[in-house]
PDB file of C-alpha atoms in Angstrom:
ATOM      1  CA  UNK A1155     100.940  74.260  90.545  1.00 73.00           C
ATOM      2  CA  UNK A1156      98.183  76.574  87.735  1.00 88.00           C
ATOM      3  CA  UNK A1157      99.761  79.559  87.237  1.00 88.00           C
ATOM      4  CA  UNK A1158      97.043  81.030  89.482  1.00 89.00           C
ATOM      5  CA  UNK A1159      97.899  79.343  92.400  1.00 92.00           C
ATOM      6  CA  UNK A1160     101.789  79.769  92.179  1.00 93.00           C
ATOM      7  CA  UNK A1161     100.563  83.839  91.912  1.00 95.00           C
ATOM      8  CA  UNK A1162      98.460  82.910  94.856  1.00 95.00           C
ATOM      9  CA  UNK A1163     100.844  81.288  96.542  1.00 96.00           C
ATOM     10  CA  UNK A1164     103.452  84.646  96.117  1.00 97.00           C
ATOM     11  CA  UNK A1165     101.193  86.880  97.470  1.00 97.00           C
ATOM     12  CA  UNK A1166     100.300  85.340 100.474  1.00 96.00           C
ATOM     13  CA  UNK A1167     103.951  84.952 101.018  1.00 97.00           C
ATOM     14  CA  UNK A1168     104.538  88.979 100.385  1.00 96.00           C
ATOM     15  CA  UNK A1169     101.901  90.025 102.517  1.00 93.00           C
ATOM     16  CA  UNK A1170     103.316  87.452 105.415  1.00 94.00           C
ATOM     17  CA  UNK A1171     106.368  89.483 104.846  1.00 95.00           C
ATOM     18  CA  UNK A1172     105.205  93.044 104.351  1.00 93.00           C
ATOM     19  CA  UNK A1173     103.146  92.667 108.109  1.00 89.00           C
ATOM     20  CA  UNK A1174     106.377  90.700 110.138  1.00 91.00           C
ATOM     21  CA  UNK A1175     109.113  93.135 108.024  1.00 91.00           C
ATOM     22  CA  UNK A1176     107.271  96.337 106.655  1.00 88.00           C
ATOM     23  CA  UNK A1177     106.595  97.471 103.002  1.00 91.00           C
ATOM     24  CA  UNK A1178     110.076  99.248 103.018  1.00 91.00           C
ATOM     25  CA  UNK A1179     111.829  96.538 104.666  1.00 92.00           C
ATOM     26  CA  UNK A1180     110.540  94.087 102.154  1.00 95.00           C
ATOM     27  CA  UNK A1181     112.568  93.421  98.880  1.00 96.00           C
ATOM     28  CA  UNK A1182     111.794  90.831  95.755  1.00 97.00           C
ATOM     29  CA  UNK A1183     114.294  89.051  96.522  1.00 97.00           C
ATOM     30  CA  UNK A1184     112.799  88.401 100.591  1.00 97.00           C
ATOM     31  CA  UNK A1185     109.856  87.312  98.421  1.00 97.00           C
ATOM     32  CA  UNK A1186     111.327  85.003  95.735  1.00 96.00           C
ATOM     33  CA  UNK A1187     113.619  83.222  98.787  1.00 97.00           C
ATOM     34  CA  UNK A1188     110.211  82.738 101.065  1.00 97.00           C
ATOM     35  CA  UNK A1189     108.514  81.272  97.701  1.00 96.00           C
ATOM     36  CA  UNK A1190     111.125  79.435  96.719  1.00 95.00           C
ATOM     37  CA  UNK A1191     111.228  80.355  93.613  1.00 95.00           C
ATOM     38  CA  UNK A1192     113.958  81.582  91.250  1.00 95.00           C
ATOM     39  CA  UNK A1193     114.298  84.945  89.872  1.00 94.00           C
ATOM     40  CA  UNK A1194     112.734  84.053  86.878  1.00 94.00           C
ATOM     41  CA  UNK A1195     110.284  82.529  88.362  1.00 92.00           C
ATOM     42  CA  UNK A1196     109.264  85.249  90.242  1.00 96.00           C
ATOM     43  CA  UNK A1197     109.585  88.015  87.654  1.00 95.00           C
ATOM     44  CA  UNK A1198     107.251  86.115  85.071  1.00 94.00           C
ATOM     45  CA  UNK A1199     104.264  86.905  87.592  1.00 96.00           C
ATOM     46  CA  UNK A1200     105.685  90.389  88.945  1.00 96.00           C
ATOM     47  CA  UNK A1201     108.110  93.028  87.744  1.00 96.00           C
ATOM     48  CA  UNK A1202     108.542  94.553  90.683  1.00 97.00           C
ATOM     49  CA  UNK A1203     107.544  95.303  94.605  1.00 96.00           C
ATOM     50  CA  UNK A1204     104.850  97.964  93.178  1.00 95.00           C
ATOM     51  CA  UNK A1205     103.104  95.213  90.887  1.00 97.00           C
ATOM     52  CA  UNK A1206     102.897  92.759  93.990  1.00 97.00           C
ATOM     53  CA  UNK A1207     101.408  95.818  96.214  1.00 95.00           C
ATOM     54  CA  UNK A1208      98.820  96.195  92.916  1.00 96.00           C
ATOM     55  CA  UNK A1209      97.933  92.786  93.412  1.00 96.00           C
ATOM     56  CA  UNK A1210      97.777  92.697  96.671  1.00 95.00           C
ATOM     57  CA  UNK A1211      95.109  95.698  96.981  1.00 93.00           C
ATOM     58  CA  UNK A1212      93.700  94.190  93.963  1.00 95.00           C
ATOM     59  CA  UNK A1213      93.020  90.949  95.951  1.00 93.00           C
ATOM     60  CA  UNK A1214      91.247  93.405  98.806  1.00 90.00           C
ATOM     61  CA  UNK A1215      88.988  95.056  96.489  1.00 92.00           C
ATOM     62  CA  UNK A1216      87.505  91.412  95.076  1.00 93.00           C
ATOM     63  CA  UNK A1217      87.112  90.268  98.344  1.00 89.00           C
ATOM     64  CA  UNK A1218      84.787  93.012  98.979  1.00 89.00           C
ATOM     65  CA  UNK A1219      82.914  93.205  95.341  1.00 92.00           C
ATOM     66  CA  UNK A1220      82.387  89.414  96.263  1.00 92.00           C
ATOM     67  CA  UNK A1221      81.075  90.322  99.553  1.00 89.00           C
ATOM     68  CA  UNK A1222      78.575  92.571  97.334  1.00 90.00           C
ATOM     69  CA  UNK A1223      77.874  90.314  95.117  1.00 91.00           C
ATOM     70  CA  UNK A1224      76.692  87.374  97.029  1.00 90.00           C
ATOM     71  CA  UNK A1225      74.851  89.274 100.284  1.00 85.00           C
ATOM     72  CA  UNK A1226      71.787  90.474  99.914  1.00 84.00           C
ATOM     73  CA  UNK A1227      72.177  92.661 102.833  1.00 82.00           C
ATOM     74  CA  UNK A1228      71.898  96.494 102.491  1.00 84.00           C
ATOM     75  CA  UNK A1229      75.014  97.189 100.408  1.00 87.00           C
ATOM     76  CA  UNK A1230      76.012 100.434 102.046  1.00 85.00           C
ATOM     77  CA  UNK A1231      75.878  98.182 105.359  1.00 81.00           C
ATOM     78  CA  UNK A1232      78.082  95.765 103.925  1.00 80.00           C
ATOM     79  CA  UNK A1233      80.466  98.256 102.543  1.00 82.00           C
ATOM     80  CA  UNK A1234      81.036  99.843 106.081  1.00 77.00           C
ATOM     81  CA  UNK A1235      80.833  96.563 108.073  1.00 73.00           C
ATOM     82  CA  UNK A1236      83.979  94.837 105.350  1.00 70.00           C
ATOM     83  CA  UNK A1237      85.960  98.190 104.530  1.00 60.00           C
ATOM     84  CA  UNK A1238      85.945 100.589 107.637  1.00 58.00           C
ATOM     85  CA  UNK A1239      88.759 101.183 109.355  1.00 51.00           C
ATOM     86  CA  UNK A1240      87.662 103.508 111.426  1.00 44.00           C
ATOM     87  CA  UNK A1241      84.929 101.405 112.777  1.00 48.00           C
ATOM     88  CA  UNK A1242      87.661  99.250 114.105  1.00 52.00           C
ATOM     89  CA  UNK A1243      87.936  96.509 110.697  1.00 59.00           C
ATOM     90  CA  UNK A1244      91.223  95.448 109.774  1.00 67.00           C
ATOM     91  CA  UNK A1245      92.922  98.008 107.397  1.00 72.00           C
ATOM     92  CA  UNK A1246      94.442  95.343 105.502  1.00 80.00           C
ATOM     93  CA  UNK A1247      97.873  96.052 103.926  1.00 85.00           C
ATOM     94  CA  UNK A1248      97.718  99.801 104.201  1.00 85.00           C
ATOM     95  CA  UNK A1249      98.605  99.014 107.995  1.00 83.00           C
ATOM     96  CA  UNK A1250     102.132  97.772 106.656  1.00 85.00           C
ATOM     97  CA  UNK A1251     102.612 100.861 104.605  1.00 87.00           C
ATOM     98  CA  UNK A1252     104.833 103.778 106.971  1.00 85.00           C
ATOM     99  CA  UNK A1253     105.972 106.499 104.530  1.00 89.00           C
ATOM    100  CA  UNK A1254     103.819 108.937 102.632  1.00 93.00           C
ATOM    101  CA  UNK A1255     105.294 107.717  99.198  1.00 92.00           C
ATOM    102  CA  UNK A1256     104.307 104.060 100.207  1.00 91.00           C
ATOM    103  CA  UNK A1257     100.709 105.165 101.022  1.00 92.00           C
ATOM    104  CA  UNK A1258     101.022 107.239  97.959  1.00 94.00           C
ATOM    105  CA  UNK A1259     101.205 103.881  95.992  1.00 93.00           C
ATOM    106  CA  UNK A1260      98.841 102.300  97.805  1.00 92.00           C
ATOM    107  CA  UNK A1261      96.203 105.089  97.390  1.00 94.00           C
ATOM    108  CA  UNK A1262      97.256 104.930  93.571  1.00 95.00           C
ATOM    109  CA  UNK A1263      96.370 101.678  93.428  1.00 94.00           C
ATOM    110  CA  UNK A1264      93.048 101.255  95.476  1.00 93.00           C
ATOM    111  CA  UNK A1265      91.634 103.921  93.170  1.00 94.00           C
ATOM    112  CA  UNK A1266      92.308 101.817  89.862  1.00 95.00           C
ATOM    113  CA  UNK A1267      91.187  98.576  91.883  1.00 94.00           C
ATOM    114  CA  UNK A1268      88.116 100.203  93.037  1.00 93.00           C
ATOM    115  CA  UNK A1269      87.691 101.772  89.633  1.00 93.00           C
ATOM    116  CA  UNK A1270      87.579  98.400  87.807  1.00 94.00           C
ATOM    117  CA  UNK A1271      86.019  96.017  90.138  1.00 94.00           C
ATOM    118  CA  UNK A1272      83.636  97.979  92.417  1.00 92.00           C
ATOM    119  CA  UNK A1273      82.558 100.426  90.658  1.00 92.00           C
ATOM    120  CA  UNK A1274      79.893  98.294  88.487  1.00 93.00           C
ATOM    121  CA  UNK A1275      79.267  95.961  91.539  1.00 94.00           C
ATOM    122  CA  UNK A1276      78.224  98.844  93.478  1.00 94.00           C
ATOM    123  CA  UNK A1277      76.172 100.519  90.807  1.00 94.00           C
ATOM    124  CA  UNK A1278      74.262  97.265  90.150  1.00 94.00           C
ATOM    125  CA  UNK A1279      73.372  96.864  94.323  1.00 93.00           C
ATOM    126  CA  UNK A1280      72.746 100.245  94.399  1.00 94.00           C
ATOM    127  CA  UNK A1281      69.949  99.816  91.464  1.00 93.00           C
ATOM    128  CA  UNK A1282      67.407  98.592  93.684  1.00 90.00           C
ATOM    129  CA  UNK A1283      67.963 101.038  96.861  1.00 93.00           C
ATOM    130  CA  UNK A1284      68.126 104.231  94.892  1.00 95.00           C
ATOM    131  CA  UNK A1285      64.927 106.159  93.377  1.00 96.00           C
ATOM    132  CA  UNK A1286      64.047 106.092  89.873  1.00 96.00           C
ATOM    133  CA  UNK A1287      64.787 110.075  89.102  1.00 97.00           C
ATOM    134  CA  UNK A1288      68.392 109.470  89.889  1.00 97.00           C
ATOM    135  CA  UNK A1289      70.953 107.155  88.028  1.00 97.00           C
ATOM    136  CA  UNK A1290      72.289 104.566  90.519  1.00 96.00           C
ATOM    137  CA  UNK A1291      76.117 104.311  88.746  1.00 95.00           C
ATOM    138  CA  UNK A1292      76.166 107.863  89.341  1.00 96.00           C
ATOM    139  CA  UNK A1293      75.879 107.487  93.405  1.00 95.00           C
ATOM    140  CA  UNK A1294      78.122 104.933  93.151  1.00 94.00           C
ATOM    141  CA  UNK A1295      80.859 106.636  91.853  1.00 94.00           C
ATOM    142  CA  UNK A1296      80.006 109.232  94.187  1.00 94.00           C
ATOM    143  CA  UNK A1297      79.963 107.067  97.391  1.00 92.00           C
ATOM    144  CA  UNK A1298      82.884 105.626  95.650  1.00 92.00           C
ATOM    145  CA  UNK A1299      84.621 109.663  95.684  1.00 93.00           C
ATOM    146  CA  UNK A1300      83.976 110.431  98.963  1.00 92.00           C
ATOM    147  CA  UNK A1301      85.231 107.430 100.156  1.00 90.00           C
ATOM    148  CA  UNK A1302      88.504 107.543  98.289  1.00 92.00           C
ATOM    149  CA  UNK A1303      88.498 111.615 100.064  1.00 94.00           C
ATOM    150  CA  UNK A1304      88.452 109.863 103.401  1.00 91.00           C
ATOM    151  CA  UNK A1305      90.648 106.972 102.710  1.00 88.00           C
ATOM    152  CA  UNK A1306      93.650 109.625 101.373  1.00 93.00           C
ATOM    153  CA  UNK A1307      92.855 112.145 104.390  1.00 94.00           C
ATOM    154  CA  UNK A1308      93.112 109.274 106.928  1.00 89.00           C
ATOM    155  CA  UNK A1309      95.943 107.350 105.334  1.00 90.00           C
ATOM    156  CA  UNK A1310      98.078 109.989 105.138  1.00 93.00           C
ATOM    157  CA  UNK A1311      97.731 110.920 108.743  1.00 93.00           C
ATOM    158  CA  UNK A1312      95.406 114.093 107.767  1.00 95.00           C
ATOM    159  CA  UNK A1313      92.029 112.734 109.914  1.00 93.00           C
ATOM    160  CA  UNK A1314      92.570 110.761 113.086  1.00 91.00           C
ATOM    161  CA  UNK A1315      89.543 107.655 113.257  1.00 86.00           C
ATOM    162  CA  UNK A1316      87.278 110.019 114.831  1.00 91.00           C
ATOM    163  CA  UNK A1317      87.323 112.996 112.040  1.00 93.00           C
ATOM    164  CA  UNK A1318      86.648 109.796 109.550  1.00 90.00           C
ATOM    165  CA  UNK A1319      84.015 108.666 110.929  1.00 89.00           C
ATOM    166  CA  UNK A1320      82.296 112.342 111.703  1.00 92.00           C
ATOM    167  CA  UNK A1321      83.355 113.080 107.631  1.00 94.00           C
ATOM    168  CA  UNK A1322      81.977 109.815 106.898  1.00 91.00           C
ATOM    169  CA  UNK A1323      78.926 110.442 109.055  1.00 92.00           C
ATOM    170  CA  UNK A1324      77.915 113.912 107.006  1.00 94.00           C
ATOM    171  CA  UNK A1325      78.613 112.299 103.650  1.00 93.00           C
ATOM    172  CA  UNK A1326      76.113 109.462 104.315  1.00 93.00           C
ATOM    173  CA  UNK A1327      73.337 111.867 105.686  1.00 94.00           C
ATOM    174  CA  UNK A1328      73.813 114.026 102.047  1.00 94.00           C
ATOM    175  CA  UNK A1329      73.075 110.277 100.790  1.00 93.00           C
ATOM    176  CA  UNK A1330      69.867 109.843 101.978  1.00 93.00           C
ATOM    177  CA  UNK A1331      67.853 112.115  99.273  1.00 94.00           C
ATOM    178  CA  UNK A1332      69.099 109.549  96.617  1.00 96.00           C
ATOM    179  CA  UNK A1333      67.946 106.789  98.796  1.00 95.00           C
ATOM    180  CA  UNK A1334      64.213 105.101  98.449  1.00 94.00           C
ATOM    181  CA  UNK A1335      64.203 104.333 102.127  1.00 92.00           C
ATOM    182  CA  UNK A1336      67.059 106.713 103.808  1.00 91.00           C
ATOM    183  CA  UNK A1337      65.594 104.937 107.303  1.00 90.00           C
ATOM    184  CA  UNK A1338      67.755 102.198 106.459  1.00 84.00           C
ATOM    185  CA  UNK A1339      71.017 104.594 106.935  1.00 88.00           C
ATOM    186  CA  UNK A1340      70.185 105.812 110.659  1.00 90.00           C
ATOM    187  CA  UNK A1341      71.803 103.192 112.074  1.00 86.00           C
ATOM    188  CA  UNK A1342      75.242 103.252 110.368  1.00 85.00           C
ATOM    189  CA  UNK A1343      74.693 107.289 111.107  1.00 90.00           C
ATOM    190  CA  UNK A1344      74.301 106.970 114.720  1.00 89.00           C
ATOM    191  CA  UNK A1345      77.620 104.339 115.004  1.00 86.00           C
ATOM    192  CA  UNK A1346      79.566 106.626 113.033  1.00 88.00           C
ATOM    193  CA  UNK A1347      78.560 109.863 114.876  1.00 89.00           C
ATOM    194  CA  UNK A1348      79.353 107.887 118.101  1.00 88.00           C
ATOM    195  CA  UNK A1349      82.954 107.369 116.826  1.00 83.00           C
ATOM    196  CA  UNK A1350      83.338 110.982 115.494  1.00 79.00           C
ATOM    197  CA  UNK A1351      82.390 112.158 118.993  1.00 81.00           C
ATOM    198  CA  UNK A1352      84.584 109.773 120.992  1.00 64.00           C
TER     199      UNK A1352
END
């Protein structure tokens, strides 16, 4: 096996584990005995349960900048179609995490994973959907913000799905004077408003 595909091969392993066992309930060692690998083995491509978790998130956040990247479908569309929870999409390995100081990690590192991979893939979509007077990295971080707001409120048990989705709702319509044609955000207003009134 590469290197990248024994990595690969670890992290599908920990996130079997982390969804049948927990994030808690989870050690290395579970890990290294389900990959079969020896201690070494496992250290050289993680130091510890935090670095898999990094990786792990990591591996979420490419999945969507590839979604971005290859679509040429509205990107805010795509964003809330692949990444919203409270739209009823699979939370991904944030469902495995139960205390506050796990989801305190995990928060930790989606920012830095969103940071370095979506960031610039989201700046670059939004280039051709955002007028001329304003700078389209600039939304994107700012989209980028208020979704990291409603990602910490909900995760830590602050907003139930349906004061997400109403936040998430108001955010997008303060969107649409950055937008060339805010028309295209109606839609993805209306579904959201439905599930912040539910």
């Amino acid at each position: 096996m590469t290197k990248n595909d024994r990595r690969a091969g670890i992290l599908a392993e920990a996130r079997k584990l982390f969804a049948a066992r927990g994030y808690a309930r989870t050690e290395m060692e579970n890990i290294r005995l389900a990959c079969q690998l020896s201690r070494g083995g496992l250290y050289h491509h993680f130091g510890n349960k935090r670095a898999v978790l990094d990786a792990l998130v990591e591996e979420e956040i490419l999945a969507l900048a590839d979604v971005l990247r290859e679509t040429s479908v509205w990107p805010i569309a795509v964003l809330l179609d692949a990444g919203s929870c409270h739209l009823g999409n699979d939370p991904g390995i944030v469902a495995n995490l139960n205390t506050k100081e796990e989801q305190l990690e995990y928060l930790s590192s989606l920012e830095v994973a969103m940071g370095q991979h979506l960031n610039k893939v989201l700046a670059l979509r939004f280039g051709d959907i955002i007028r001329p007077e304003f700078d389209a990295g600039h939304v994107a971080e700012l989209f980028l913000t208020v979704n990291m707001h409603i990602n910490r409120r909900q995760i830590l048990g602050e907003w139930n799905d349906a004061q997400a989705a109403g936040f998430a709702a108001t955010a997008l319509q303060a969107l649409e004077k950055f937008l060339k044609d805010p028309s295209e955000l109606q839609s993805a207003i209306a579904e959201l408003k439905k599930v912040g009134n539910a």
